[in-house]
Amino acid sequence: MSFRFPRFPVSAPVRDTGPMMTTTMAASDPGPIGLRAEAVGMTYRRGQHETVALAECSLDIPRGTWASLIGASGCGKSTLLRIFADIVKPTAGVATLHGLSPAQARANRTFALVSQQSTMLPWRKILGNVELGLEVAGAQPVERRNTAMQMIELVGLAGFENAYPHELSGGMRQRAAIARALTLRPQFLLMDEPFGALDEITREKLNFELLRILRETGATMLLVTHSISEAIILSDQVAVMTPRPGRISHLVRIGFGHDRTAAMRDDPRFTACEAELRHALHGGAPLH
Amino acid sequence: MTDIPLVPAMAAAGPDEPSRIGALLGAVLPPAACLLGLVLLWAVGSATGLIPFYFLPAPQAVALEFVNNTEVLVRHGTATLTEALSGFVIGNATAVVAAAVLSSVPALRDMFYPYALVSRAIPIIVFAPVVVVLLGRGYPPIIAIVSFTVYFPTFLNMMRGLAAVDADLDELLHTFSASRRQRLFLVSFPTAVPYFFAALKISASSCFISALVTEWIGANVGLGYLVVVSSQYFKLASLWAAIFTSAGLTLSLLGLVHVAEHLCGRFTATAAEMDA
Ligand SMILES: Nc1ncnc2c1ncn2[C@@H]1O[C@H](COP(=O)(O)OP(=O)(O)OP(=O)(O)O)[C@@H](O)[C@H]1O
Ligand SMILES: [Mg+2]
């Protein structure tokens, strides 16, 4: 891949605080404001029935850094992502993207969402689907075709651009959805289990491919995943959520900096992070 | 990086030719045999006097009518075809535009949709005499009536089709900050295509029916007029020739709609789902 993103003009200091901090610099400076949720609450109402999906949920992801959300199914991870993407409005608190409301951020096209369903227009071929975001944004046909083809190649779908979505496997559709999000060169990348349907090997390949793209674009990412190791590989901080009501119970900082290779898995710190996250997921008291 | 050695999509193309021809024959032969049998029964019935000639003349008499009176049938057939097709096009086009406007402007929909629903209950054909008085004899009143009959099923189906957009697709376009117009053309219209064709199939026959009936009331040309005149003068062969001609025209339009749907289906959801 020779394609390069325009570099994002904001430096991205990494916050390395908390118990996992070991070797990297101990910067406590909070970094430029990125994704921020302040006491966000979300109560779904259907007639008399109420579901409290989120309560007092606060999260701060400095610009240019990466965060993951893990937690049991139904604990409100997608809901938080959908609040940032301006699909639902929180019933309490505020969510901001670089200081802007989700509605403003959407109007400025600063974020891209890869939804849990990897939604595609069933009557369009993969190329047409990957082009869709740029098409809506008013890009020229040649430009959007070229960008779409580059992204299709990047996610390993070259040769499938003329297939219809229903002709692809679930994992391939997920990769097409990622390609579509990347064509928009978003400052904020919101991803809801984007690698959920992939095998371990493809998943890890794409994890490191995504890391490269994140470094090149300087994008800020919020990722929902069910895989602890994926959360560690792709994050500066991992937020653990507990259900009913959904809130963030633990925040684990991953002190690996941004130059990561597959070798990080063998690092003892990786295993330590894994242990702490597993402990947190099972409802343990914070270790710090 | 490439993985998953799946055959690139287009390689797995349609079925090979012989089986397709076989399938076509299998679909055409049984009904053709049935039709032949019916005509034979009809011929035998007429020859033996079981079917009285004043009810249904013998098949050869009707066939002879087509040969001897071609010019008359063509003249009246052309008139009916013109009225039915004009009404078909005008009614459907108006319905699509009205549904698109109403479904993208909620305020307008709230204002007009109840009336659109209520007006369906009005039997339009009873207004034919009034319309004839208003627009005079000839094509205009008939085309107006036909357009009206065609309009309602298409309008209602399009309203439903445009509203049937998948919630996930709606969210996708929302996060892209798509305009109303973009949503309409990128998602709503393709979603509504199956609904549109369902309505076209209804209107393909109803446009001929309402053209024929309106001709009874206020025209001096057209197959409906020919039917009335033939029965008055007891020209039964001519009557049945007119009936068969209008049936043939209706079936042709219906066939065209099916072909169009098949061609269009390649670009819409239905095709993908039917093949899957
Ligand atoms: N549109 C909605 N209406 C009513 N309740 C909803 C709606 N969307 C989500 N919920 C409820 O909110 C809670 C959180 O849902 P959410 O989709 O955010 O969970 P999740 O953490 O993403 O789960 P998963 O890991 O299975 O994707 C669930 O209890 C769900 O039933
Ligand atoms: Mg979810």
CSV table of C-alpha atoms in Angstrom, one decimal, chain A residues 82 85-87 106-107 109 111 113 117 119-124 132-133 135-137 154-156 159-160 162-164 166-167 169 172 175 180 184 202 205-206, chain B residues 1-10 12 166 168-169 171-179 182-183 186-188 190-191 266-269 271-273 275-276:
chain,number,residue,atom,x,y,z
A,82,ARG,CA,-24.5,5.9,19.2
A,85,ALA,CA,-22.5,9.4,16.6
A,86,ASP,CA,-25.6,11.5,17.1
A,87,ILE,CA,-27.9,8.6,16.5
A,106,ARG,CA,-21.9,15.1,12.3
A,107,ALA,CA,-22.7,18.2,10.3
A,109,ARG,CA,-18.3,15.1,9.0
A,111,PHE,CA,-16.4,11.2,12.6
A,113,LEU,CA,-19.1,5.1,12.6
A,117,GLN,CA,-24.4,-4.5,11.9
A,119,THR,CA,-24.9,-2.1,7.2
A,120,MET,CA,-24.7,-2.2,3.4
A,121,LEU,CA,-27.1,-1.2,0.6
A,122,PRO,CA,-28.1,-4.7,-0.6
A,123,TRP,CA,-28.7,-3.5,-4.1
A,124,ARG,CA,-25.2,-2.0,-4.5
A,132,LEU,CA,-21.3,5.8,-0.4
A,133,GLY,CA,-19.8,8.0,2.3
A,135,GLU,CA,-20.7,10.1,-2.6
A,136,VAL,CA,-22.9,11.7,0.0
A,137,ALA,CA,-20.1,14.1,1.0
A,154,LEU,CA,-6.2,-2.2,2.4
A,155,VAL,CA,-8.8,-4.4,4.1
A,156,GLY,CA,-8.0,-7.3,1.9
A,159,GLY,CA,-11.2,-8.8,-6.2
A,160,PHE,CA,-14.5,-8.5,-4.4
A,162,ASN,CA,-18.0,-6.2,-7.9
A,163,ALA,CA,-19.7,-8.6,-5.5
A,164,TYR,CA,-23.0,-7.9,-3.8
A,166,HIS,CA,-25.0,-10.9,0.3
A,167,GLU,CA,-22.3,-12.7,-1.6
A,169,SER,CA,-19.2,-13.6,4.5
A,172,MET,CA,-15.8,-9.6,4.7
A,175,ARG,CA,-14.1,-5.2,6.5
A,180,ARG,CA,-16.1,2.7,3.9
A,184,LEU,CA,-13.9,9.5,4.9
A,202,THR,CA,-7.2,-12.0,10.1
A,205,LYS,CA,-3.6,-8.7,10.9
A,206,LEU,CA,-6.3,-6.0,10.7
B,1,MET,CA,-3.3,-9.2,2.2
B,2,THR,CA,-5.6,-11.7,0.7
B,3,ASP,CA,-7.4,-14.6,2.4
B,4,ILE,CA,-10.5,-16.8,2.1
B,5,PRO,CA,-10.1,-18.3,-1.3
B,6,LEU,CA,-13.7,-17.6,-2.4
B,7,VAL,CA,-14.5,-17.5,-6.1
B,8,PRO,CA,-14.7,-13.9,-7.0
B,9,ALA,CA,-18.4,-13.1,-7.2
B,10,MET,CA,-19.1,-12.8,-10.9
B,12,ALA,CA,-20.5,-17.9,-10.4
B,166,ASP,CA,-34.4,-0.3,6.8
B,168,ASP,CA,-30.0,0.6,9.9
B,169,LEU,CA,-29.7,2.1,6.5
B,171,GLU,CA,-28.9,5.5,10.5
B,172,LEU,CA,-26.1,5.0,8.1
B,173,LEU,CA,-27.3,7.9,5.9
B,174,HIS,CA,-27.9,9.9,9.1
B,175,THR,CA,-24.3,9.5,10.2
B,176,PHE,CA,-23.1,10.5,6.7
B,177,SER,CA,-25.2,13.7,7.2
B,178,ALA,CA,-27.1,12.9,4.0
B,179,SER,CA,-29.6,15.5,2.7
B,182,GLN,CA,-29.9,12.0,-1.1
B,183,ARG,CA,-31.8,9.8,1.3
B,186,LEU,CA,-30.0,6.5,-2.5
B,187,VAL,CA,-32.2,4.6,-0.1
B,188,SER,CA,-36.0,5.3,-0.3
B,190,PRO,CA,-34.6,1.6,-4.3
B,191,THR,CA,-36.5,0.3,-1.2
B,266,ARG,CA,-31.1,-6.8,-10.9
B,267,PHE,CA,-30.5,-3.4,-9.3
B,268,THR,CA,-32.7,-3.7,-6.3
B,269,ALA,CA,-32.9,-5.6,-3.1
B,271,ALA,CA,-33.1,-9.6,-6.9
B,272,ALA,CA,-30.3,-10.1,-4.4
B,273,GLU,CA,-32.7,-11.7,-1.9
B,275,ASP,CA,-31.2,-15.2,-5.9
B,276,ALA,CA,-29.8,-15.9,-2.4
